[in-house]
Amino acid sequence: MATASSVSSPSMERIMSLPHSSMRLRHSNAPSLLHLSPQAAPSSFSSSLRPPSGFRRHIDSKRFPIFKIRASSEEEENSESLARIRKVFSNVKDKWDELEKKPTVFLYGGSAALGLWFSSILIDALDSIPMLPKFLELVGFGYFGWFVYTYLLFKSGRDELGSNIQALKKKITGEE
């Protein structure tokens, strides 16, 4: 462990020899650079809580505006966004009112939350096994390579992938 007497650098010896009450941070023109100054520190810290002199100049600079200003009617934006929000809430309320078995929704939602929690615990346990994460990473890279070769590299594979996605969309929405 290094102490003040075992410091080898002359600048560090000078800093360590200064009394702590005479050290104060002084700000330069660049707000991110701080320098040690051997001037006396102020008697209370409340007076030193003002921003440095160059800080206000960087904030007020017109080259780097903090807020982007866009001309628009505030009433139009508010009315459009409120209309969208009301439409979403009315759609959700209508769908909820149409449901006949509301307890099953809570049961499925609770089961999903419990399943996510359990899978998180299981993944943490598997991650602590020494070589398994690296092996699973290799398996993932292999599957990624197979997927690219099968579905993305050639036009026939891309067409097949597109048709599979469209069929899945139809199956989910119930159009099929």
mmCIF file of C-alpha atoms in Angstrom:
data_model
loop_
_atom_site.group_PDB
_atom_site.id
_atom_site.type_symbol
_atom_site.label_atom_id
_atom_site.label_comp_id
_atom_site.label_asym_id
_atom_site.label_seq_id
_atom_site.Cartn_x
_atom_site.Cartn_y
_atom_site.Cartn_z
ATOM 1 C CA MET A 1 0.000 0.000 0.000
ATOM 2 C CA ALA A 2 1.417 3.403 -0.939
ATOM 3 C CA THR A 3 1.568 6.143 1.660
ATOM 4 C CA ALA A 4 2.456 9.811 1.407
ATOM 5 C CA SER A 5 6.056 9.099 2.361
ATOM 6 C CA SER A 6 6.538 6.450 -0.353
ATOM 7 C CA VAL A 7 5.336 8.590 -3.301
ATOM 8 C CA SER A 8 8.082 8.779 -5.938
ATOM 9 C CA SER A 9 6.766 11.434 -8.332
ATOM 10 C CA PRO A 10 7.756 15.057 -7.498
ATOM 11 C CA SER A 11 4.324 16.372 -8.510
ATOM 12 C CA MET A 12 2.593 13.835 -6.292
ATOM 13 C CA GLU A 13 4.915 14.763 -3.407
ATOM 14 C CA ARG A 14 3.946 18.415 -3.891
ATOM 15 C CA ILE A 15 0.235 17.587 -3.925
ATOM 16 C CA MET A 16 0.508 15.298 -0.898
ATOM 17 C CA SER A 17 2.446 17.944 1.048
ATOM 18 C CA LEU A 18 -0.315 20.543 0.593
ATOM 19 C CA PRO A 19 -2.802 20.789 3.448
ATOM 20 C CA HIS A 20 -6.225 19.500 2.434
ATOM 21 C CA SER A 21 -7.937 22.765 3.317
ATOM 22 C CA SER A 22 -5.903 24.648 0.711
ATOM 23 C CA MET A 23 -6.878 22.385 -2.212
ATOM 24 C CA ARG A 24 -9.769 23.499 -4.394
ATOM 25 C CA LEU A 25 -11.003 22.465 -7.817
ATOM 26 C CA ARG A 26 -10.788 25.225 -10.415
ATOM 27 C CA HIS A 27 -12.718 25.033 -13.682
ATOM 28 C CA SER A 28 -11.102 25.954 -16.990
ATOM 29 C CA ASN A 29 -12.879 27.148 -20.134
ATOM 30 C CA ALA A 30 -13.585 23.535 -21.087
ATOM 31 C CA PRO A 31 -16.210 22.332 -18.605
ATOM 32 C CA SER A 32 -14.993 18.724 -18.622
ATOM 33 C CA LEU A 33 -11.426 19.521 -17.479
ATOM 34 C CA LEU A 34 -10.734 20.086 -13.792
ATOM 35 C CA HIS A 35 -7.444 21.269 -12.289
ATOM 36 C CA LEU A 36 -6.138 21.311 -8.737
ATOM 37 C CA SER A 37 -5.422 24.774 -7.445
ATOM 38 C CA PRO A 38 -3.458 25.469 -4.248
ATOM 39 C CA GLN A 39 -5.717 28.450 -3.440
ATOM 40 C CA ALA A 40 -7.650 28.556 -0.204
ATOM 41 C CA ALA A 41 -11.033 26.834 -0.285
ATOM 42 C CA PRO A 42 -14.177 28.835 0.481
ATOM 43 C CA SER A 43 -15.457 28.618 4.028
ATOM 44 C CA SER A 44 -18.778 27.065 3.040
ATOM 45 C CA PHE A 45 -19.699 24.777 0.171
ATOM 46 C CA SER A 46 -22.998 26.539 -0.559
ATOM 47 C CA SER A 47 -21.248 29.376 -2.402
ATOM 48 C CA SER A 48 -19.314 26.909 -4.584
ATOM 49 C CA LEU A 49 -22.456 25.266 -5.995
ATOM 50 C CA ARG A 50 -22.781 27.679 -8.906
ATOM 51 C CA PRO A 51 -21.965 26.535 -12.446
ATOM 52 C CA PRO A 52 -18.486 27.310 -13.800
ATOM 53 C CA SER A 53 -18.027 30.470 -15.841
ATOM 54 C CA GLY A 54 -17.662 28.723 -19.219
ATOM 55 C CA PHE A 55 -20.637 26.427 -18.621
ATOM 56 C CA ARG A 56 -23.358 29.017 -19.324
ATOM 57 C CA ARG A 57 -21.646 30.067 -22.531
ATOM 58 C CA HIS A 58 -21.781 26.469 -23.875
ATOM 59 C CA ILE A 59 -25.459 26.127 -22.932
ATOM 60 C CA ASP A 60 -26.463 29.395 -24.617
ATOM 61 C CA SER A 61 -24.474 28.663 -27.763
ATOM 62 C CA LYS A 62 -26.568 28.751 -30.940
ATOM 63 C CA ARG A 63 -24.356 26.162 -32.607
ATOM 64 C CA PHE A 64 -25.455 23.414 -30.214
ATOM 65 C CA PRO A 65 -29.134 23.910 -29.365
ATOM 66 C CA ILE A 66 -30.429 21.714 -26.574
ATOM 67 C CA PHE A 67 -34.011 21.612 -27.841
ATOM 68 C CA LYS A 68 -35.045 21.107 -31.431
ATOM 69 C CA ILE A 69 -37.720 23.627 -32.351
ATOM 70 C CA ARG A 70 -40.458 22.679 -34.792
ATOM 71 C CA ALA A 71 -43.261 24.926 -35.952
ATOM 72 C CA SER A 72 -46.657 23.278 -35.531
ATOM 73 C CA SER A 73 -49.999 23.927 -34.047
ATOM 74 C CA GLU A 74 -50.156 22.577 -30.547
ATOM 75 C CA GLU A 75 -53.926 22.231 -30.689
ATOM 76 C CA GLU A 76 -53.740 20.062 -33.826
ATOM 77 C CA GLU A 77 -51.163 17.718 -32.291
ATOM 78 C CA ASN A 78 -53.077 17.442 -29.043
ATOM 79 C CA SER A 79 -56.379 16.761 -30.757
ATOM 80 C CA GLU A 80 -54.846 14.109 -33.054
ATOM 81 C CA SER A 81 -53.004 12.353 -30.253
ATOM 82 C CA LEU A 82 -56.030 12.492 -27.946
ATOM 83 C CA ALA A 83 -58.205 11.055 -30.702
ATOM 84 C CA ARG A 84 -55.756 8.187 -31.223
ATOM 85 C CA ILE A 85 -55.569 7.474 -27.500
ATOM 86 C CA ARG A 86 -59.352 7.520 -27.148
ATOM 87 C CA LYS A 87 -59.708 5.182 -30.142
ATOM 88 C CA VAL A 88 -57.219 2.688 -28.668
ATOM 89 C CA PHE A 89 -58.929 2.728 -25.267
ATOM 90 C CA SER A 90 -62.388 2.348 -26.832
ATOM 91 C CA ASN A 91 -61.166 -0.618 -28.914
ATOM 92 C CA VAL A 92 -59.656 -2.284 -25.842
ATOM 93 C CA LYS A 93 -62.846 -1.636 -23.836
ATOM 94 C CA ASP A 94 -65.003 -3.085 -26.633
ATOM 95 C CA LYS A 95 -62.840 -6.213 -26.878
ATOM 96 C CA TRP A 96 -62.938 -6.633 -23.081
ATOM 97 C CA ASP A 97 -66.723 -6.285 -23.026
ATOM 98 C CA GLU A 98 -67.058 -8.919 -25.793
ATOM 99 C CA LEU A 99 -65.153 -11.518 -23.749
ATOM 100 C CA GLU A 100 -67.334 -14.104 -22.069
ATOM 101 C CA LYS A 101 -64.689 -15.863 -19.970
ATOM 102 C CA LYS A 102 -62.779 -13.060 -18.283
ATOM 103 C CA PRO A 103 -61.268 -15.246 -15.527
ATOM 104 C CA THR A 104 -59.477 -17.312 -18.176
ATOM 105 C CA VAL A 105 -57.721 -14.154 -19.386
ATOM 106 C CA PHE A 106 -56.397 -13.588 -15.860
ATOM 107 C CA LEU A 107 -55.440 -17.250 -15.603
ATOM 108 C CA TYR A 108 -53.524 -17.142 -18.897
ATOM 109 C CA GLY A 109 -51.876 -13.837 -17.982
ATOM 110 C CA GLY A 110 -50.822 -15.133 -14.568
ATOM 111 C CA SER A 111 -49.548 -18.354 -16.117
ATOM 112 C CA ALA A 112 -47.502 -16.380 -18.640
ATOM 113 C CA ALA A 113 -45.958 -14.218 -15.890
ATOM 114 C CA LEU A 114 -45.190 -17.319 -13.801
ATOM 115 C CA GLY A 115 -43.668 -19.034 -16.855
ATOM 116 C CA LEU A 116 -41.415 -16.041 -17.559
ATOM 117 C CA TRP A 117 -40.261 -15.978 -13.939
ATOM 118 C CA PHE A 118 -39.551 -19.720 -13.951
ATOM 119 C CA SER A 119 -37.701 -19.554 -17.276
ATOM 120 C CA SER A 120 -35.557 -16.710 -15.919
ATOM 121 C CA ILE A 121 -34.562 -18.897 -12.962
ATOM 122 C CA LEU A 122 -33.852 -21.836 -15.270
ATOM 123 C CA ILE A 123 -31.708 -19.733 -17.623
ATOM 124 C CA ASP A 124 -29.705 -18.352 -14.682
ATOM 125 C CA ALA A 125 -29.092 -21.918 -13.466
ATOM 126 C CA LEU A 126 -27.990 -23.080 -16.931
ATOM 127 C CA ASP A 127 -25.761 -20.036 -17.321
ATOM 128 C CA SER A 128 -23.822 -20.981 -14.191
ATOM 129 C CA ILE A 129 -22.772 -24.371 -15.657
ATOM 130 C CA PRO A 130 -19.157 -23.834 -16.815
ATOM 131 C CA MET A 131 -19.019 -24.885 -20.509
ATOM 132 C CA LEU A 132 -22.709 -24.873 -21.396
ATOM 133 C CA PRO A 133 -23.089 -21.155 -22.354
ATOM 134 C CA LYS A 134 -20.232 -21.365 -24.881
ATOM 135 C CA PHE A 135 -21.638 -24.602 -26.320
ATOM 136 C CA LEU A 136 -25.093 -23.063 -26.677
ATOM 137 C CA GLU A 137 -23.508 -20.034 -28.339
ATOM 138 C CA LEU A 138 -21.899 -22.335 -30.903
ATOM 139 C CA VAL A 139 -25.252 -24.053 -31.461
ATOM 140 C CA GLY A 140 -26.806 -20.614 -32.037
ATOM 141 C CA PHE A 141 -24.133 -19.676 -34.571
ATOM 142 C CA GLY A 142 -24.665 -22.974 -36.378
ATOM 143 C CA TYR A 143 -28.430 -22.464 -36.542
ATOM 144 C CA PHE A 144 -27.921 -18.887 -37.766
ATOM 145 C CA GLY A 145 -25.655 -20.152 -40.541
ATOM 146 C CA TRP A 146 -28.172 -22.839 -41.539
ATOM 147 C CA PHE A 147 -31.014 -20.285 -41.567
ATOM 148 C CA VAL A 148 -29.050 -17.861 -43.769
ATOM 149 C CA TYR A 149 -28.052 -20.658 -46.171
ATOM 150 C CA THR A 150 -31.550 -22.121 -46.334
ATOM 151 C CA TYR A 151 -33.784 -19.042 -46.413
ATOM 152 C CA LEU A 152 -31.789 -15.906 -47.215
ATOM 153 C CA LEU A 153 -28.976 -16.783 -49.600
ATOM 154 C CA PHE A 154 -31.028 -17.876 -52.620
ATOM 155 C CA LYS A 155 -34.183 -16.411 -54.158
ATOM 156 C CA SER A 156 -36.159 -19.656 -53.891
ATOM 157 C CA GLY A 157 -35.426 -19.776 -50.152
ATOM 158 C CA ARG A 158 -36.527 -16.152 -49.696
ATOM 159 C CA ASP A 159 -39.781 -16.873 -51.555
ATOM 160 C CA GLU A 160 -40.397 -19.926 -49.357
ATOM 161 C CA LEU A 161 -39.756 -17.887 -46.209
ATOM 162 C CA GLY A 162 -42.162 -15.172 -47.385
ATOM 163 C CA SER A 163 -44.911 -17.711 -48.081
ATOM 164 C CA ASN A 164 -44.337 -19.341 -44.666
ATOM 165 C CA ILE A 165 -44.659 -15.963 -42.950
ATOM 166 C CA GLN A 166 -47.860 -15.134 -44.864
ATOM 167 C CA ALA A 167 -49.359 -18.532 -43.930
ATOM 168 C CA LEU A 168 -48.479 -17.936 -40.276
ATOM 169 C CA LYS A 169 -50.097 -14.475 -40.383
ATOM 170 C CA LYS A 170 -53.292 -15.974 -41.829
ATOM 171 C CA LYS A 171 -53.302 -18.710 -39.200
ATOM 172 C CA ILE A 172 -52.877 -16.196 -36.355
ATOM 173 C CA THR A 173 -55.535 -13.782 -37.602
ATOM 174 C CA GLY A 174 -57.962 -16.632 -38.336
ATOM 175 C CA GLU A 175 -58.338 -15.939 -42.043
ATOM 176 C CA GLU A 176 -57.395 -19.502 -42.963
#
